[in-house]
Amino acid sequence: MLIKTISEVRAQIKEWKKEGFIVGLVPTMGALHEGHMSLIKKALSSCDKVVVSDFVNPIQFCPGEDLDKYPRTLDEDVKLCESNGVDIVFSPSPEEMYGNETPKTNDFLTYVVPPFFYVNKLCGKSRVGHFDGVCTVVNKLFNIVQPDYAFFGEKDAQQLIIIKKMVKDLNIPVEIVSCPIIREKSGLALSSRNKYLSDEDKKEALVLSKILNNIKTCYQNGVTDVKSLKETAFNYLNDKHELEYLEFADADNLEEKQQADNNTRVFIACKVGGVRLIDNILLNQ
Ligand code: PAF
């Protein structure tokens, strides 16, 4: 069932809570692919009722990013969700979420601002304010849906770690469930932004997973020095790749590592054909 207003979702949730149902939330920005479907299937298998939010959140896009051209496929998303047994697809307008004038700054909206230590690195470095927008909308969705469980993908590992931190720091009564990255056979991590890639770019985009897999192999062969591990990446890069970062950080608190260990996650962001792609791997997986 497609619902566009907060009051209608609330009314339905109230009924479900009266019945004692366990409610799961899968927050998305739509353009659903197999990666999202893996979260949805996990939610369906572990909760009585499942809400998928489908909302391209304007306040998490930075100036110059792809807010206007971000893929919007609501009709297909709803069909896919309904055929899989999702109970509610919640797709509010920006006005429904933020009032008549969607705020571009926190001058007029109460924001949830995650700690600087978690955002001054990786994607947060180039996407200033992005995680404020993510935490704010996720917090609003938690308040609207009041889920027992919420499902997030490890593809956006920095986002997942920041959301876990927000939930802990603000005592939000929800359990965060993390779900593994889903990849094409080629190794390319699924992402809504893959839609922007030409066939040629798609081949070039494999550089991200190749670099990560190579680093993992070197680590498993005994190399732990991060500097040496980073150097192995340069063999894979050519002028079609614009590397933004390749970083090693603690998988729980994002502390930078000089020596890799089993709890190290390697994060990469690289532009291919003008499309910014991210990926990551846990060294001990
Ligand atoms: O990961 C996403 O798609 C978004 O950042 C999220 C969590 C749905 C918030 O808009």
PDB file of C-alpha atoms and ligand atoms in Angstrom:
ATOM      1  CA  MET A   1       0.000   0.000   0.000  1.00  0.00           C
ATOM      2  CA  LEU A   2       1.426   3.400  -1.026  1.00  0.00           C
ATOM      3  CA  ILE A   3       1.052   6.093   1.652  1.00  0.00           C
ATOM      4  CA  LYS A   4       2.138   9.680   1.151  1.00  0.00           C
ATOM      5  CA  THR A   5       1.205  11.363   4.419  1.00  0.00           C
ATOM      6  CA  ILE A   6       2.696  11.157   7.890  1.00  0.00           C
ATOM      7  CA  SER A   7      -0.732  11.061   9.550  1.00  0.00           C
ATOM      8  CA  GLU A   8      -1.848   7.999   7.565  1.00  0.00           C
ATOM      9  CA  VAL A   9       1.347   6.087   8.378  1.00  0.00           C
ATOM     10  CA  ARG A  10       0.985   6.999  12.035  1.00  0.00           C
ATOM     11  CA  ALA A  11      -2.637   5.779  12.107  1.00  0.00           C
ATOM     12  CA  GLN A  12      -1.623   2.422  10.613  1.00  0.00           C
ATOM     13  CA  ILE A  13       1.359   2.020  12.948  1.00  0.00           C
ATOM     14  CA  LYS A  14      -0.908   2.737  15.926  1.00  0.00           C
ATOM     15  CA  GLU A  15      -3.180  -0.139  14.873  1.00  0.00           C
ATOM     16  CA  TRP A  16      -0.210  -2.483  14.423  1.00  0.00           C
ATOM     17  CA  LYS A  17       1.270  -1.585  17.802  1.00  0.00           C
ATOM     18  CA  LYS A  18      -2.108  -2.308  19.453  1.00  0.00           C
ATOM     19  CA  GLU A  19      -1.927  -5.802  17.932  1.00  0.00           C
ATOM     20  CA  GLY A  20       1.626  -6.218  19.248  1.00  0.00           C
ATOM     21  CA  PHE A  21       3.188  -6.548  15.782  1.00  0.00           C
ATOM     22  CA  ILE A  22       6.953  -6.237  15.330  1.00  0.00           C
ATOM     23  CA  VAL A  23       7.555  -3.423  12.836  1.00  0.00           C
ATOM     24  CA  GLY A  24      10.558  -3.208  10.501  1.00  0.00           C
ATOM     25  CA  LEU A  25      11.639  -0.120   8.552  1.00  0.00           C
ATOM     26  CA  VAL A  26      13.807  -0.112   5.437  1.00  0.00           C
ATOM     27  CA  PRO A  27      14.754   3.505   4.682  1.00  0.00           C
ATOM     28  CA  THR A  28      15.542   4.089   0.981  1.00  0.00           C
ATOM     29  CA  MET A  29      15.682   6.863  -1.573  1.00  0.00           C
ATOM     30  CA  GLY A  30      13.891   4.611  -4.066  1.00  0.00           C
ATOM     31  CA  ALA A  31      15.228   3.408  -7.442  1.00  0.00           C
ATOM     32  CA  LEU A  32      15.156   0.023  -5.783  1.00  0.00           C
ATOM     33  CA  HIS A  33      17.626  -2.659  -6.876  1.00  0.00           C
ATOM     34  CA  GLU A  34      18.733  -6.073  -5.605  1.00  0.00           C
ATOM     35  CA  GLY A  35      20.739  -4.401  -2.835  1.00  0.00           C
ATOM     36  CA  HIS A  36      17.579  -2.824  -1.420  1.00  0.00           C
ATOM     37  CA  MET A  37      15.667  -6.063  -2.016  1.00  0.00           C
ATOM     38  CA  SER A  38      18.124  -7.925   0.219  1.00  0.00           C
ATOM     39  CA  LEU A  39      17.324  -5.488   3.066  1.00  0.00           C
ATOM     40  CA  ILE A  40      13.598  -5.772   2.367  1.00  0.00           C
ATOM     41  CA  LYS A  41      13.726  -9.578   2.337  1.00  0.00           C
ATOM     42  CA  LYS A  42      15.637  -9.616   5.622  1.00  0.00           C
ATOM     43  CA  ALA A  43      13.012  -7.282   7.113  1.00  0.00           C
ATOM     44  CA  LEU A  44      10.148  -9.412   5.818  1.00  0.00           C
ATOM     45  CA  SER A  45      11.671 -12.557   7.274  1.00  0.00           C
ATOM     46  CA  SER A  46      12.189 -11.089  10.736  1.00  0.00           C
ATOM     47  CA  CYS A  47       9.271  -8.648  11.284  1.00  0.00           C
ATOM     48  CA  ASP A  48       5.468  -8.930  11.257  1.00  0.00           C
ATOM     49  CA  LYS A  49       4.991  -5.692   9.318  1.00  0.00           C
ATOM     50  CA  VAL A  50       7.426  -3.922   7.005  1.00  0.00           C
ATOM     51  CA  VAL A  51       7.517  -0.273   5.956  1.00  0.00           C
ATOM     52  CA  VAL A  52       9.798   0.795   3.107  1.00  0.00           C
ATOM     53  CA  SER A  53      10.351   4.534   2.956  1.00  0.00           C
ATOM     54  CA  ASP A  54      10.967   5.847  -0.560  1.00  0.00           C
ATOM     55  CA  PHE A  55      12.061   9.462  -0.271  1.00  0.00           C
ATOM     56  CA  VAL A  56      14.788  11.356  -2.090  1.00  0.00           C
ATOM     57  CA  ASN A  57      15.858  13.463   0.862  1.00  0.00           C
ATOM     58  CA  PRO A  58      16.793  16.933  -0.419  1.00  0.00           C
ATOM     59  CA  ILE A  59      18.673  17.984   2.710  1.00  0.00           C
ATOM     60  CA  GLN A  60      21.350  15.294   2.357  1.00  0.00           C
ATOM     61  CA  PHE A  61      22.424  16.519  -1.088  1.00  0.00           C
ATOM     62  CA  CYS A  62      25.178  19.120  -1.175  1.00  0.00           C
ATOM     63  CA  PRO A  63      25.199  22.048  -3.615  1.00  0.00           C
ATOM     64  CA  GLY A  64      26.196  20.810  -7.077  1.00  0.00           C
ATOM     65  CA  GLU A  65      25.183  17.199  -6.376  1.00  0.00           C
ATOM     66  CA  ASP A  66      22.640  15.155  -8.340  1.00  0.00           C
ATOM     67  CA  LEU A  67      19.402  15.955  -6.428  1.00  0.00           C
ATOM     68  CA  ASP A  68      17.464  16.892  -9.583  1.00  0.00           C
ATOM     69  CA  LYS A  69      18.649  14.008 -11.711  1.00  0.00           C
ATOM     70  CA  TYR A  70      18.646  11.349  -8.948  1.00  0.00           C
ATOM     71  CA  PRO A  71      16.642   8.384 -10.390  1.00  0.00           C
ATOM     72  CA  ARG A  72      12.997   8.377  -9.297  1.00  0.00           C
ATOM     73  CA  THR A  73      11.053   5.191 -10.124  1.00  0.00           C
ATOM     74  CA  LEU A  74       8.214   5.214  -7.592  1.00  0.00           C
ATOM     75  CA  ASP A  75       5.688   3.207  -9.680  1.00  0.00           C
ATOM     76  CA  GLU A  76       8.151   0.359 -10.228  1.00  0.00           C
ATOM     77  CA  ASP A  77       9.321   0.533  -6.617  1.00  0.00           C
ATOM     78  CA  VAL A  78       5.746   0.177  -5.336  1.00  0.00           C
ATOM     79  CA  LYS A  79       5.053  -2.788  -7.645  1.00  0.00           C
ATOM     80  CA  LEU A  80       8.256  -4.506  -6.544  1.00  0.00           C
ATOM     81  CA  CYS A  81       7.500  -3.917  -2.856  1.00  0.00           C
ATOM     82  CA  GLU A  82       3.890  -5.047  -3.118  1.00  0.00           C
ATOM     83  CA  SER A  83       4.760  -8.204  -5.037  1.00  0.00           C
ATOM     84  CA  ASN A  84       7.268  -9.082  -2.306  1.00  0.00           C
ATOM     85  CA  GLY A  85       4.796  -8.544   0.537  1.00  0.00           C
ATOM     86  CA  VAL A  86       5.855  -5.126   1.897  1.00  0.00           C
ATOM     87  CA  ASP A  87       2.997  -3.662   3.929  1.00  0.00           C
ATOM     88  CA  ILE A  88       3.563   0.065   3.388  1.00  0.00           C
ATOM     89  CA  VAL A  89       5.635   2.083   0.938  1.00  0.00           C
ATOM     90  CA  PHE A  90       5.907   5.500   2.569  1.00  0.00           C
ATOM     91  CA  SER A  91       6.721   8.118  -0.043  1.00  0.00           C
ATOM     92  CA  PRO A  92       6.131  11.633   1.288  1.00  0.00           C
ATOM     93  CA  SER A  93       6.755  14.813  -0.691  1.00  0.00           C
ATOM     94  CA  PRO A  94       9.551  17.118   0.534  1.00  0.00           C
ATOM     95  CA  GLU A  95       6.773  19.482   1.708  1.00  0.00           C
ATOM     96  CA  GLU A  96       5.162  16.696   3.768  1.00  0.00           C
ATOM     97  CA  MET A  97       8.515  16.049   5.465  1.00  0.00           C
ATOM     98  CA  TYR A  98       9.839  19.584   5.836  1.00  0.00           C
ATOM     99  CA  GLY A  99       6.962  22.026   5.361  1.00  0.00           C
ATOM    100  CA  ASN A 100       6.282  24.322   2.467  1.00  0.00           C
ATOM    101  CA  GLU A 101       9.770  25.551   1.934  1.00  0.00           C
ATOM    102  CA  THR A 102      12.284  22.737   1.985  1.00  0.00           C
ATOM    103  CA  PRO A 103      15.067  24.114   4.179  1.00  0.00           C
ATOM    104  CA  LYS A 104      18.511  24.331   2.633  1.00  0.00           C
ATOM    105  CA  THR A 105      20.256  25.101   5.907  1.00  0.00           C
ATOM    106  CA  ASN A 106      19.765  24.453   9.586  1.00  0.00           C
ATOM    107  CA  ASP A 107      18.677  28.076  10.089  1.00  0.00           C
ATOM    108  CA  PHE A 108      15.035  26.983   9.989  1.00  0.00           C
ATOM    109  CA  LEU A 109      15.061  23.281  10.793  1.00  0.00           C
ATOM    110  CA  THR A 110      16.137  21.325  13.853  1.00  0.00           C
ATOM    111  CA  TYR A 111      18.972  19.119  12.641  1.00  0.00           C
ATOM    112  CA  VAL A 112      20.539  16.025  14.130  1.00  0.00           C
ATOM    113  CA  VAL A 113      24.279  16.634  13.843  1.00  0.00           C
ATOM    114  CA  PRO A 114      26.552  13.608  14.225  1.00  0.00           C
ATOM    115  CA  PRO A 115      29.948  13.999  15.930  1.00  0.00           C
ATOM    116  CA  PHE A 116      32.724  15.736  13.992  1.00  0.00           C
ATOM    117  CA  PHE A 117      35.094  12.780  14.506  1.00  0.00           C
ATOM    118  CA  TYR A 118      32.733  10.594  12.470  1.00  0.00           C
ATOM    119  CA  VAL A 119      32.036  13.066   9.654  1.00  0.00           C
ATOM    120  CA  ASN A 120      35.356  14.843   9.061  1.00  0.00           C
ATOM    121  CA  LYS A 121      36.621  11.913   6.981  1.00  0.00           C
ATOM    122  CA  LEU A 122      35.772   9.631   4.062  1.00  0.00           C
ATOM    123  CA  CYS A 123      32.563  10.845   2.335  1.00  0.00           C
ATOM    124  CA  GLY A 124      31.996  13.567   4.937  1.00  0.00           C
ATOM    125  CA  LYS A 125      35.105  15.417   3.756  1.00  0.00           C
ATOM    126  CA  SER A 126      33.760  16.206   0.299  1.00  0.00           C
ATOM    127  CA  ARG A 127      30.039  15.999   1.179  1.00  0.00           C
ATOM    128  CA  VAL A 128      29.921  18.631   3.905  1.00  0.00           C
ATOM    129  CA  GLY A 129      26.592  18.510   5.770  1.00  0.00           C
ATOM    130  CA  HIS A 130      25.543  15.256   4.076  1.00  0.00           C
ATOM    131  CA  PHE A 131      25.429  13.217   7.273  1.00  0.00           C
ATOM    132  CA  ASP A 132      23.498  15.964   9.089  1.00  0.00           C
ATOM    133  CA  GLY A 133      20.837  15.556   6.408  1.00  0.00           C
ATOM    134  CA  VAL A 134      20.924  11.755   6.668  1.00  0.00           C
ATOM    135  CA  CYS A 135      20.692  11.679  10.477  1.00  0.00           C
ATOM    136  CA  THR A 136      17.917  14.270  10.470  1.00  0.00           C
ATOM    137  CA  VAL A 137      15.734  12.377   7.995  1.00  0.00           C
ATOM    138  CA  VAL A 138      16.438   8.969   9.536  1.00  0.00           C
ATOM    139  CA  ASN A 139      15.535  10.338  12.955  1.00  0.00           C
ATOM    140  CA  LYS A 140      12.290  11.755  11.528  1.00  0.00           C
ATOM    141  CA  LEU A 141      11.506   8.397   9.901  1.00  0.00           C
ATOM    142  CA  PHE A 142      12.154   6.632  13.212  1.00  0.00           C
ATOM    143  CA  ASN A 143       9.751   9.019  14.935  1.00  0.00           C
ATOM    144  CA  ILE A 144       7.083   8.559  12.279  1.00  0.00           C
ATOM    145  CA  VAL A 145       7.289   4.762  11.916  1.00  0.00           C
ATOM    146  CA  GLN A 146       8.571   3.837  15.404  1.00  0.00           C
ATOM    147  CA  PRO A 147      10.129   0.641  14.088  1.00  0.00           C
ATOM    148  CA  ASP A 148      11.450  -2.132  16.307  1.00  0.00           C
ATOM    149  CA  TYR A 149      14.121  -2.863  13.689  1.00  0.00           C
ATOM    150  CA  ALA A 150      15.624  -0.730  10.928  1.00  0.00           C
ATOM    151  CA  PHE A 151      17.693  -2.186   8.108  1.00  0.00           C
ATOM    152  CA  PHE A 152      20.727  -0.509   6.502  1.00  0.00           C
ATOM    153  CA  GLY A 153      23.270  -1.720   3.963  1.00  0.00           C
ATOM    154  CA  GLU A 154      27.007  -2.008   4.593  1.00  0.00           C
ATOM    155  CA  LYS A 155      27.554  -0.449   1.162  1.00  0.00           C
ATOM    156  CA  ASP A 156      27.185   2.913   2.934  1.00  0.00           C
ATOM    157  CA  ALA A 157      29.329   1.801   5.862  1.00  0.00           C
ATOM    158  CA  GLN A 158      30.127   5.298   7.155  1.00  0.00           C
ATOM    159  CA  GLN A 159      26.390   6.086   7.166  1.00  0.00           C
ATOM    160  CA  LEU A 160      25.642   2.841   8.994  1.00  0.00           C
ATOM    161  CA  ILE A 161      28.275   3.508  11.683  1.00  0.00           C
ATOM    162  CA  ILE A 162      27.014   7.079  12.155  1.00  0.00           C
ATOM    163  CA  ILE A 163      23.395   5.926  12.446  1.00  0.00           C
ATOM    164  CA  LYS A 164      24.366   3.305  15.047  1.00  0.00           C
ATOM    165  CA  LYS A 165      26.176   6.040  16.978  1.00  0.00           C
ATOM    166  CA  MET A 166      23.137   8.358  16.765  1.00  0.00           C
ATOM    167  CA  VAL A 167      20.808   5.614  18.009  1.00  0.00           C
ATOM    168  CA  LYS A 168      23.134   4.865  20.936  1.00  0.00           C
ATOM    169  CA  ASP A 169      23.800   8.511  21.855  1.00  0.00           C
ATOM    170  CA  LEU A 170      20.146   9.565  21.643  1.00  0.00           C
ATOM    171  CA  ASN A 171      18.721   6.354  23.181  1.00  0.00           C
ATOM    172  CA  ILE A 172      16.457   5.791  20.210  1.00  0.00           C
ATOM    173  CA  PRO A 173      14.455   2.597  20.854  1.00  0.00           C
ATOM    174  CA  VAL A 174      15.259   0.798  17.603  1.00  0.00           C
ATOM    175  CA  GLU A 175      17.633  -2.020  16.719  1.00  0.00           C
ATOM    176  CA  ILE A 176      19.825  -1.359  13.705  1.00  0.00           C
ATOM    177  CA  VAL A 177      20.350  -4.377  11.481  1.00  0.00           C
ATOM    178  CA  SER A 178      23.288  -4.216   9.073  1.00  0.00           C
ATOM    179  CA  CYS A 179      23.097  -6.122   5.806  1.00  0.00           C
ATOM    180  CA  PRO A 180      26.010  -7.164   3.565  1.00  0.00           C
ATOM    181  CA  ILE A 181      26.870  -5.483   0.264  1.00  0.00           C
ATOM    182  CA  ILE A 182      25.223  -7.039  -2.791  1.00  0.00           C
ATOM    183  CA  ARG A 183      27.448  -7.180  -5.888  1.00  0.00           C
ATOM    184  CA  GLU A 184      27.017  -7.922  -9.551  1.00  0.00           C
ATOM    185  CA  LYS A 185      28.824 -11.089 -10.714  1.00  0.00           C
ATOM    186  CA  SER A 186      31.601  -8.792 -11.934  1.00  0.00           C
ATOM    187  CA  GLY A 187      32.184  -7.548  -8.377  1.00  0.00           C
ATOM    188  CA  LEU A 188      30.587  -4.109  -8.870  1.00  0.00           C
ATOM    189  CA  ALA A 189      28.687  -3.114  -5.721  1.00  0.00           C
ATOM    190  CA  LEU A 190      25.031  -2.380  -6.494  1.00  0.00           C
ATOM    191  CA  SER A 191      24.050   1.278  -6.254  1.00  0.00           C
ATOM    192  CA  SER A 192      21.236   3.429  -7.637  1.00  0.00           C
ATOM    193  CA  ARG A 193      23.935   5.649  -9.141  1.00  0.00           C
ATOM    194  CA  ASN A 194      25.196   2.750 -11.328  1.00  0.00           C
ATOM    195  CA  LYS A 195      22.326   3.813 -13.629  1.00  0.00           C
ATOM    196  CA  TYR A 196      24.472   6.781 -14.659  1.00  0.00           C
ATOM    197  CA  LEU A 197      27.310   4.510 -15.926  1.00  0.00           C
ATOM    198  CA  SER A 198      27.803   3.658 -19.615  1.00  0.00           C
ATOM    199  CA  ASP A 199      28.818   0.062 -20.455  1.00  0.00           C
ATOM    200  CA  GLU A 200      32.414   1.220 -20.830  1.00  0.00           C
ATOM    201  CA  ASP A 201      32.295   3.072 -17.464  1.00  0.00           C
ATOM    202  CA  LYS A 202      30.859  -0.039 -15.833  1.00  0.00           C
ATOM    203  CA  LYS A 203      33.970  -1.986 -16.783  1.00  0.00           C
ATOM    204  CA  GLU A 204      36.184   0.811 -15.472  1.00  0.00           C
ATOM    205  CA  ALA A 205      34.120   0.907 -12.270  1.00  0.00           C
ATOM    206  CA  LEU A 206      35.382  -2.562 -11.376  1.00  0.00           C
ATOM    207  CA  VAL A 207      38.555  -0.820 -10.251  1.00  0.00           C
ATOM    208  CA  LEU A 208      36.958  -0.202  -6.833  1.00  0.00           C
ATOM    209  CA  SER A 209      36.241  -3.843  -5.985  1.00  0.00           C
ATOM    210  CA  LYS A 210      39.518  -4.973  -7.580  1.00  0.00           C
ATOM    211  CA  ILE A 211      41.540  -2.627  -5.376  1.00  0.00           C
ATOM    212  CA  LEU A 212      39.656  -3.718  -2.252  1.00  0.00           C
ATOM    213  CA  ASN A 213      39.992  -7.429  -3.010  1.00  0.00           C
ATOM    214  CA  ASN A 214      43.673  -7.062  -3.750  1.00  0.00           C
ATOM    215  CA  ILE A 215      44.247  -5.248  -0.459  1.00  0.00           C
ATOM    216  CA  LYS A 216      42.372  -7.972   1.384  1.00  0.00           C
ATOM    217  CA  THR A 217      44.485 -10.685  -0.260  1.00  0.00           C
ATOM    218  CA  CYS A 218      47.712  -8.850   0.640  1.00  0.00           C
ATOM    219  CA  TYR A 219      46.475  -8.448   4.226  1.00  0.00           C
ATOM    220  CA  GLN A 220      45.578 -12.115   4.443  1.00  0.00           C
ATOM    221  CA  ASN A 221      49.084 -12.888   3.169  1.00  0.00           C
ATOM    222  CA  GLY A 222      50.528 -11.024   6.131  1.00  0.00           C
ATOM    223  CA  VAL A 223      50.947  -7.375   5.005  1.00  0.00           C
ATOM    224  CA  THR A 224      49.546  -5.069   7.694  1.00  0.00           C
ATOM    225  CA  ASP A 225      51.319  -1.778   7.037  1.00  0.00           C
ATOM    226  CA  VAL A 226      48.637   0.550   5.628  1.00  0.00           C
ATOM    227  CA  LYS A 227      51.118   2.564   3.564  1.00  0.00           C
ATOM    228  CA  SER A 228      52.292  -0.571   1.748  1.00  0.00           C
ATOM    229  CA  LEU A 229      48.718  -1.820   1.322  1.00  0.00           C
ATOM    230  CA  LYS A 230      47.688   1.531  -0.208  1.00  0.00           C
ATOM    231  CA  GLU A 231      50.572   1.367  -2.665  1.00  0.00           C
ATOM    232  CA  THR A 232      49.232  -1.873  -4.163  1.00  0.00           C
ATOM    233  CA  ALA A 233      46.178   0.100  -5.342  1.00  0.00           C
ATOM    234  CA  PHE A 234      48.073   2.351  -7.694  1.00  0.00           C
ATOM    235  CA  ASN A 235      48.692  -0.502 -10.181  1.00  0.00           C
ATOM    236  CA  TYR A 236      44.961  -0.584 -10.888  1.00  0.00           C
ATOM    237  CA  LEU A 237      44.369   3.111 -11.497  1.00  0.00           C
ATOM    238  CA  ASN A 238      44.462   4.798 -14.904  1.00  0.00           C
ATOM    239  CA  ASP A 239      43.376   8.181 -16.250  1.00  0.00           C
ATOM    240  CA  LYS A 240      39.706   7.054 -16.374  1.00  0.00           C
ATOM    241  CA  HIS A 241      39.690   6.866 -12.566  1.00  0.00           C
ATOM    242  CA  GLU A 242      39.605   9.876 -10.298  1.00  0.00           C
ATOM    243  CA  LEU A 243      40.428   8.475  -6.846  1.00  0.00           C
ATOM    244  CA  GLU A 244      38.862  10.566  -4.058  1.00  0.00           C
ATOM    245  CA  TYR A 245      40.041   8.503  -1.109  1.00  0.00           C
ATOM    246  CA  LEU A 246      41.340   5.115  -0.078  1.00  0.00           C
ATOM    247  CA  GLU A 247      41.279   4.882   3.709  1.00  0.00           C
ATOM    248  CA  PHE A 248      41.667   2.274   6.436  1.00  0.00           C
ATOM    249  CA  ALA A 249      39.528   2.755   9.536  1.00  0.00           C
ATOM    250  CA  ASP A 250      38.168   0.908  12.546  1.00  0.00           C
ATOM    251  CA  ALA A 251      34.942  -0.849  11.541  1.00  0.00           C
ATOM    252  CA  ASP A 252      33.120   0.339  14.690  1.00  0.00           C
ATOM    253  CA  ASN A 253      34.314   3.871  15.363  1.00  0.00           C
ATOM    254  CA  LEU A 254      36.030   4.989  12.138  1.00  0.00           C
ATOM    255  CA  GLU A 255      39.352   5.681  13.835  1.00  0.00           C
ATOM    256  CA  GLU A 256      42.086   5.832  11.189  1.00  0.00           C
ATOM    257  CA  LYS A 257      44.481   2.854  11.131  1.00  0.00           C
ATOM    258  CA  GLN A 258      48.209   2.835  10.353  1.00  0.00           C
ATOM    259  CA  GLN A 259      48.381  -0.930  10.861  1.00  0.00           C
ATOM    260  CA  ALA A 260      45.537  -3.046   9.537  1.00  0.00           C
ATOM    261  CA  ASP A 261      43.864  -5.661  11.728  1.00  0.00           C
ATOM    262  CA  ASN A 262      40.817  -7.920  11.555  1.00  0.00           C
ATOM    263  CA  ASN A 263      38.470  -5.102  12.562  1.00  0.00           C
ATOM    264  CA  THR A 264      39.730  -2.779   9.826  1.00  0.00           C
ATOM    265  CA  ARG A 265      37.399  -1.675   7.060  1.00  0.00           C
ATOM    266  CA  VAL A 266      38.920  -0.327   3.863  1.00  0.00           C
ATOM    267  CA  PHE A 267      36.920   2.474   2.248  1.00  0.00           C
ATOM    268  CA  ILE A 268      37.241   3.742  -1.307  1.00  0.00           C
ATOM    269  CA  ALA A 269      35.579   6.529  -3.306  1.00  0.00           C
ATOM    270  CA  CYS A 270      36.445   7.019  -6.951  1.00  0.00           C
ATOM    271  CA  LYS A 271      34.855   8.877  -9.840  1.00  0.00           C
ATOM    272  CA  VAL A 272      34.423   6.944 -13.080  1.00  0.00           C
ATOM    273  CA  GLY A 273      33.001   8.741 -16.127  1.00  0.00           C
ATOM    274  CA  GLY A 274      32.075  11.612 -13.804  1.00  0.00           C
ATOM    275  CA  VAL A 275      30.046   9.317 -11.507  1.00  0.00           C
ATOM    276  CA  ARG A 276      31.140   9.181  -7.884  1.00  0.00           C
ATOM    277  CA  LEU A 277      31.174   5.572  -6.639  1.00  0.00           C
ATOM    278  CA  ILE A 278      31.935   4.169  -3.197  1.00  0.00           C
ATOM    279  CA  ASP A 279      32.731   0.698  -1.910  1.00  0.00           C
ATOM    280  CA  ASN A 280      34.312  -0.918   1.152  1.00  0.00           C
ATOM    281  CA  ILE A 281      35.466  -4.224   2.548  1.00  0.00           C
ATOM    282  CA  LEU A 282      36.091  -5.674   5.991  1.00  0.00           C
ATOM    283  CA  LEU A 283      39.556  -7.248   5.976  1.00  0.00           C
ATOM    284  CA  ASN A 284      38.542 -10.211   8.049  1.00  0.00           C
ATOM    285  CA  GLN A 285      35.484 -11.258   5.997  1.00  0.00           C
TER     286      GLN A 285
HETATM  287  O1  PAF B   1      21.090   5.257   2.184  1.00  0.00           O
HETATM  288  C1  PAF B   1      20.157   5.952   1.728  1.00  0.00           C
HETATM  289  O2  PAF B   1      19.525   5.643   0.717  1.00  0.00           O
HETATM  290  C2  PAF B   1      19.802   7.252   2.430  1.00  0.00           C
HETATM  291  O3  PAF B   1      20.920   7.912   2.883  1.00  0.00           O
HETATM  292  C3  PAF B   1      18.771   7.071   3.558  1.00  0.00           C
HETATM  293  C4  PAF B   1      19.329   6.226   4.692  1.00  0.00           C
HETATM  294  C5  PAF B   1      17.506   6.416   3.007  1.00  0.00           C
HETATM  295  C6  PAF B   1      18.379   8.430   4.143  1.00  0.00           C
HETATM  296  O4  PAF B   1      17.814   9.256   3.181  1.00  0.00           O
END
